[in-house]
Structure formats: structure tokens, C-alpha cells
């Protein structure tokens, strides 16, 4: 929360909280160690730094799975858009009907996911409106 409050992660790309929630006993042990050590924060800072490192590595891995080139303009991906970019990268291209079937969304929902990606230059349309496909750029 503090990183977000200070403007470090204003787009909610990562959450260190996930690291803490995954192993609550270890989290509690790290807090207890500070009490046991008379308020010395060294072990807590080491634990927190490990959490930040692991969280950022996960973000890096997620970004690598998308395998897209740089966008023309800034786009904040919603989870479904991220999911679709992964599918698109694996399949090598999808028709609009394949998109809405894969994500279990309506035609309008699919277009709402797709428009910002096309506008940002992450995805390109190949073919006509009826026979077109979408590919990664």
C-alpha cells in the first residue's frame, strides 16, 4: 500500500501482499523475530526485501509470457486482456469468434477487450471484417 500511495505502482501491476499471504506462519514468525530481537528490524527488512524481489520476478515472468513488442501508446492491461494476449501468442492468431469463445465473453465484451490493444499497437487485424484474424504485432 505504501508503494502505491507514493506513486510507485499506480497501475497495480504487482502486490507484495501476495507474498505475505502465501505463507502466513512465516510472516508471523518474521514479525515475532523483531519482538524477540528487541525491536531490531534487520530480519524483518531481509524478509520484506525477499518478498519484493519475488513479487517483481513474478511480474517480470508474467510480462515475458505475453511476448509482445512495445506498444505505441501506454495501455493498462486488464486480467482478461493479459489472458487473451497469452492465448494469442500461443495460437499465432485468432478470429473474433475464437476470442469470445476462449474467454467466454460476448461479442461486445470481446471488442471492449480488443479495441485498446489494437489502438496501442499490440495487436493487429489481418484480413477483412468478415474473415479477419487478430495477431500480435
PDB file of C-alpha atoms in Angstrom:
ATOM      1  CA  UNK A   1       0.000   0.000   0.000  1.00  0.00           C
ATOM      2  CA  UNK A   2       2.809   2.386   0.834  1.00  0.00           C
ATOM      3  CA  UNK A   3       4.398   1.927  -2.607  1.00  0.00           C
ATOM      4  CA  UNK A   4       1.059   2.671  -4.266  1.00  0.00           C
ATOM      5  CA  UNK A   5       0.455   5.690  -2.030  1.00  0.00           C
ATOM      6  CA  UNK A   6       3.802   7.125  -3.058  1.00  0.00           C
ATOM      7  CA  UNK A   7       3.050   6.590  -6.765  1.00  0.00           C
ATOM      8  CA  UNK A   8       5.409   3.643  -7.323  1.00  0.00           C
ATOM      9  CA  UNK A   9       2.787   1.174  -8.586  1.00  0.00           C
ATOM     10  CA  UNK A  10      -0.134   3.339  -9.595  1.00  0.00           C
ATOM     11  CA  UNK A  11      -1.377   0.737 -12.108  1.00  0.00           C
ATOM     12  CA  UNK A  12      -1.487  -2.176  -9.644  1.00  0.00           C
ATOM     13  CA  UNK A  13       0.963  -4.312 -11.605  1.00  0.00           C
ATOM     14  CA  UNK A  14       2.100  -6.150  -8.500  1.00  0.00           C
ATOM     15  CA  UNK A  15       1.136  -6.676  -4.889  1.00  0.00           C
ATOM     16  CA  UNK A  16       3.713  -7.649  -2.286  1.00  0.00           C
ATOM     17  CA  UNK A  17       0.791  -8.667  -0.060  1.00  0.00           C
ATOM     18  CA  UNK A  18       0.516 -11.897  -2.068  1.00  0.00           C
ATOM     19  CA  UNK A  19       3.952 -12.918  -0.801  1.00  0.00           C
ATOM     20  CA  UNK A  20       2.854 -12.394   2.799  1.00  0.00           C
ATOM     21  CA  UNK A  21      -0.464 -14.222   2.363  1.00  0.00           C
ATOM     22  CA  UNK A  22       1.131 -17.290   0.765  1.00  0.00           C
ATOM     23  CA  UNK A  23       2.955 -18.278   3.949  1.00  0.00           C
ATOM     24  CA  UNK A  24       1.227 -16.699   6.937  1.00  0.00           C
ATOM     25  CA  UNK A  25       3.207 -18.702   9.539  1.00  0.00           C
ATOM     26  CA  UNK A  26       6.478 -17.370   8.099  1.00  0.00           C
ATOM     27  CA  UNK A  27       5.054 -13.825   8.063  1.00  0.00           C
ATOM     28  CA  UNK A  28       4.068 -14.128  11.724  1.00  0.00           C
ATOM     29  CA  UNK A  29       7.462 -15.627  12.574  1.00  0.00           C
ATOM     30  CA  UNK A  30       9.203 -12.666  10.914  1.00  0.00           C
ATOM     31  CA  UNK A  31       7.127 -10.259  12.999  1.00  0.00           C
ATOM     32  CA  UNK A  32       7.786 -12.252  16.159  1.00  0.00           C
ATOM     33  CA  UNK A  33      11.540 -12.207  15.439  1.00  0.00           C
ATOM     34  CA  UNK A  34      11.501  -8.396  15.659  1.00  0.00           C
ATOM     35  CA  UNK A  35       9.898  -8.616  19.109  1.00  0.00           C
ATOM     36  CA  UNK A  36      12.340 -11.323  20.207  1.00  0.00           C
ATOM     37  CA  UNK A  37      15.332  -9.302  18.982  1.00  0.00           C
ATOM     38  CA  UNK A  38      14.325  -6.232  20.968  1.00  0.00           C
ATOM     39  CA  UNK A  39      12.983  -4.239  18.037  1.00  0.00           C
ATOM     40  CA  UNK A  40      15.893  -4.922  15.674  1.00  0.00           C
ATOM     41  CA  UNK A  41      14.324  -4.725  12.197  1.00  0.00           C
ATOM     42  CA  UNK A  42      17.157  -6.422  10.301  1.00  0.00           C
ATOM     43  CA  UNK A  43      15.420  -9.790   9.901  1.00  0.00           C
ATOM     44  CA  UNK A  44      12.109  -8.097   9.005  1.00  0.00           C
ATOM     45  CA  UNK A  45      13.803  -5.968   6.337  1.00  0.00           C
ATOM     46  CA  UNK A  46      15.505  -9.041   4.876  1.00  0.00           C
ATOM     47  CA  UNK A  47      12.163 -10.857   4.775  1.00  0.00           C
ATOM     48  CA  UNK A  48      10.422  -7.851   3.192  1.00  0.00           C
ATOM     49  CA  UNK A  49      13.185  -7.436   0.598  1.00  0.00           C
ATOM     50  CA  UNK A  50      12.841 -11.115  -0.304  1.00  0.00           C
ATOM     51  CA  UNK A  51       9.097 -10.572  -0.753  1.00  0.00           C
ATOM     52  CA  UNK A  52       9.618  -7.572  -3.007  1.00  0.00           C
ATOM     53  CA  UNK A  53      12.198  -9.435  -5.090  1.00  0.00           C
ATOM     54  CA  UNK A  54       9.943 -12.475  -5.511  1.00  0.00           C
ATOM     55  CA  UNK A  55       6.965 -10.283  -6.427  1.00  0.00           C
ATOM     56  CA  UNK A  56       8.923  -8.327  -9.039  1.00  0.00           C
ATOM     57  CA  UNK A  57      10.310 -11.573 -10.501  1.00  0.00           C
ATOM     58  CA  UNK A  58       6.733 -12.813 -10.914  1.00  0.00           C
ATOM     59  CA  UNK A  59       5.765  -9.604 -12.700  1.00  0.00           C
ATOM     60  CA  UNK A  60       8.796  -9.965 -14.978  1.00  0.00           C
ATOM     61  CA  UNK A  61       7.799 -13.558 -15.749  1.00  0.00           C
ATOM     62  CA  UNK A  62       4.190 -12.523 -16.496  1.00  0.00           C
ATOM     63  CA  UNK A  63       5.452  -9.827 -18.842  1.00  0.00           C
ATOM     64  CA  UNK A  64       7.716 -12.325 -20.585  1.00  0.00           C
ATOM     65  CA  UNK A  65       4.810 -14.702 -21.160  1.00  0.00           C
ATOM     66  CA  UNK A  66       2.966 -12.031 -23.107  1.00  0.00           C
ATOM     67  CA  UNK A  67       5.738 -11.863 -25.726  1.00  0.00           C
ATOM     68  CA  UNK A  68       4.546  -8.669 -27.360  1.00  0.00           C
ATOM     69  CA  UNK A  69       6.580  -5.826 -28.771  1.00  0.00           C
ATOM     70  CA  UNK A  70       6.481  -2.340 -27.321  1.00  0.00           C
ATOM     71  CA  UNK A  71       3.155  -0.565 -27.535  1.00  0.00           C
ATOM     72  CA  UNK A  72       2.719   2.689 -29.467  1.00  0.00           C
ATOM     73  CA  UNK A  73       0.888   4.135 -26.522  1.00  0.00           C
ATOM     74  CA  UNK A  74       0.552   3.259 -22.875  1.00  0.00           C
ATOM     75  CA  UNK A  75      -2.036   0.612 -22.085  1.00  0.00           C
ATOM     76  CA  UNK A  76      -3.000  -0.797 -18.700  1.00  0.00           C
ATOM     77  CA  UNK A  77      -3.912  -4.437 -19.215  1.00  0.00           C
ATOM     78  CA  UNK A  78      -6.954  -5.890 -17.544  1.00  0.00           C
ATOM     79  CA  UNK A  79      -6.624  -9.544 -16.470  1.00  0.00           C
ATOM     80  CA  UNK A  80      -8.721 -10.775 -19.408  1.00  0.00           C
ATOM     81  CA  UNK A  81      -6.596  -8.790 -21.871  1.00  0.00           C
ATOM     82  CA  UNK A  82      -3.471 -10.323 -20.394  1.00  0.00           C
ATOM     83  CA  UNK A  83      -5.062 -13.767 -20.667  1.00  0.00           C
ATOM     84  CA  UNK A  84      -6.022 -13.132 -24.289  1.00  0.00           C
ATOM     85  CA  UNK A  85      -2.538 -11.906 -25.245  1.00  0.00           C
ATOM     86  CA  UNK A  86      -1.122 -15.154 -23.838  1.00  0.00           C
ATOM     87  CA  UNK A  87      -3.636 -17.177 -25.862  1.00  0.00           C
ATOM     88  CA  UNK A  88      -2.854 -15.155 -28.961  1.00  0.00           C
ATOM     89  CA  UNK A  89       0.864 -15.724 -28.506  1.00  0.00           C
ATOM     90  CA  UNK A  90       0.357 -19.489 -28.231  1.00  0.00           C
ATOM     91  CA  UNK A  91      -2.125 -19.813 -31.080  1.00  0.00           C
ATOM     92  CA  UNK A  92      -0.494 -17.446 -33.544  1.00  0.00           C
ATOM     93  CA  UNK A  93      -3.733 -15.606 -34.299  1.00  0.00           C
ATOM     94  CA  UNK A  94      -7.440 -15.774 -33.524  1.00  0.00           C
ATOM     95  CA  UNK A  95     -10.709 -14.805 -35.137  1.00  0.00           C
ATOM     96  CA  UNK A  96     -13.150 -12.679 -33.136  1.00  0.00           C
ATOM     97  CA  UNK A  97     -15.419 -15.708 -32.599  1.00  0.00           C
ATOM     98  CA  UNK A  98     -12.466 -17.744 -31.285  1.00  0.00           C
ATOM     99  CA  UNK A  99     -11.681 -14.885 -28.929  1.00  0.00           C
ATOM    100  CA  UNK A 100     -15.108 -14.683 -27.350  1.00  0.00           C
ATOM    101  CA  UNK A 101     -15.356 -18.474 -27.147  1.00  0.00           C
ATOM    102  CA  UNK A 102     -11.948 -18.774 -25.451  1.00  0.00           C
ATOM    103  CA  UNK A 103     -12.645 -16.050 -22.893  1.00  0.00           C
ATOM    104  CA  UNK A 104     -16.352 -16.839 -22.522  1.00  0.00           C
ATOM    105  CA  UNK A 105     -17.370 -13.247 -23.233  1.00  0.00           C
ATOM    106  CA  UNK A 106     -19.982 -11.698 -25.503  1.00  0.00           C
ATOM    107  CA  UNK A 107     -19.097 -10.254 -28.884  1.00  0.00           C
ATOM    108  CA  UNK A 108     -19.292  -6.755 -27.377  1.00  0.00           C
ATOM    109  CA  UNK A 109     -17.176  -7.858 -24.412  1.00  0.00           C
ATOM    110  CA  UNK A 110     -14.546  -9.212 -26.784  1.00  0.00           C
ATOM    111  CA  UNK A 111     -14.455  -5.965 -28.726  1.00  0.00           C
ATOM    112  CA  UNK A 112     -14.129  -3.970 -25.493  1.00  0.00           C
ATOM    113  CA  UNK A 113     -11.075  -6.076 -24.629  1.00  0.00           C
ATOM    114  CA  UNK A 114      -9.646  -5.836 -28.118  1.00  0.00           C
ATOM    115  CA  UNK A 115     -10.030  -2.162 -29.055  1.00  0.00           C
ATOM    116  CA  UNK A 116      -7.427  -0.764 -26.599  1.00  0.00           C
ATOM    117  CA  UNK A 117      -4.920  -3.434 -27.662  1.00  0.00           C
ATOM    118  CA  UNK A 118      -5.309  -2.577 -31.347  1.00  0.00           C
ATOM    119  CA  UNK A 119      -5.157   1.152 -30.611  1.00  0.00           C
ATOM    120  CA  UNK A 120      -1.963   0.704 -28.575  1.00  0.00           C
ATOM    121  CA  UNK A 121      -0.362  -1.260 -31.397  1.00  0.00           C
ATOM    122  CA  UNK A 122      -0.002  -4.544 -29.504  1.00  0.00           C
ATOM    123  CA  UNK A 123      -2.420  -6.406 -31.766  1.00  0.00           C
ATOM    124  CA  UNK A 124      -3.082  -6.070 -35.490  1.00  0.00           C
ATOM    125  CA  UNK A 125      -6.070  -7.074 -37.568  1.00  0.00           C
ATOM    126  CA  UNK A 126      -5.314  -9.162 -40.649  1.00  0.00           C
ATOM    127  CA  UNK A 127      -7.962  -9.623 -43.332  1.00  0.00           C
ATOM    128  CA  UNK A 128     -11.453  -8.276 -43.881  1.00  0.00           C
ATOM    129  CA  UNK A 129     -14.151  -7.649 -41.301  1.00  0.00           C
ATOM    130  CA  UNK A 130     -15.813 -10.999 -42.022  1.00  0.00           C
ATOM    131  CA  UNK A 131     -12.711 -13.158 -42.461  1.00  0.00           C
ATOM    132  CA  UNK A 132     -10.278 -11.221 -40.284  1.00  0.00           C
ATOM    133  CA  UNK A 133      -7.976 -12.517 -37.605  1.00  0.00           C
ATOM    134  CA  UNK A 134      -6.049 -10.786 -34.868  1.00  0.00           C
ATOM    135  CA  UNK A 135      -2.319 -11.345 -34.434  1.00  0.00           C
ATOM    136  CA  UNK A 136       0.367  -9.984 -32.141  1.00  0.00           C
ATOM    137  CA  UNK A 137       2.420  -7.233 -33.734  1.00  0.00           C
TER     138      UNK A 137
END
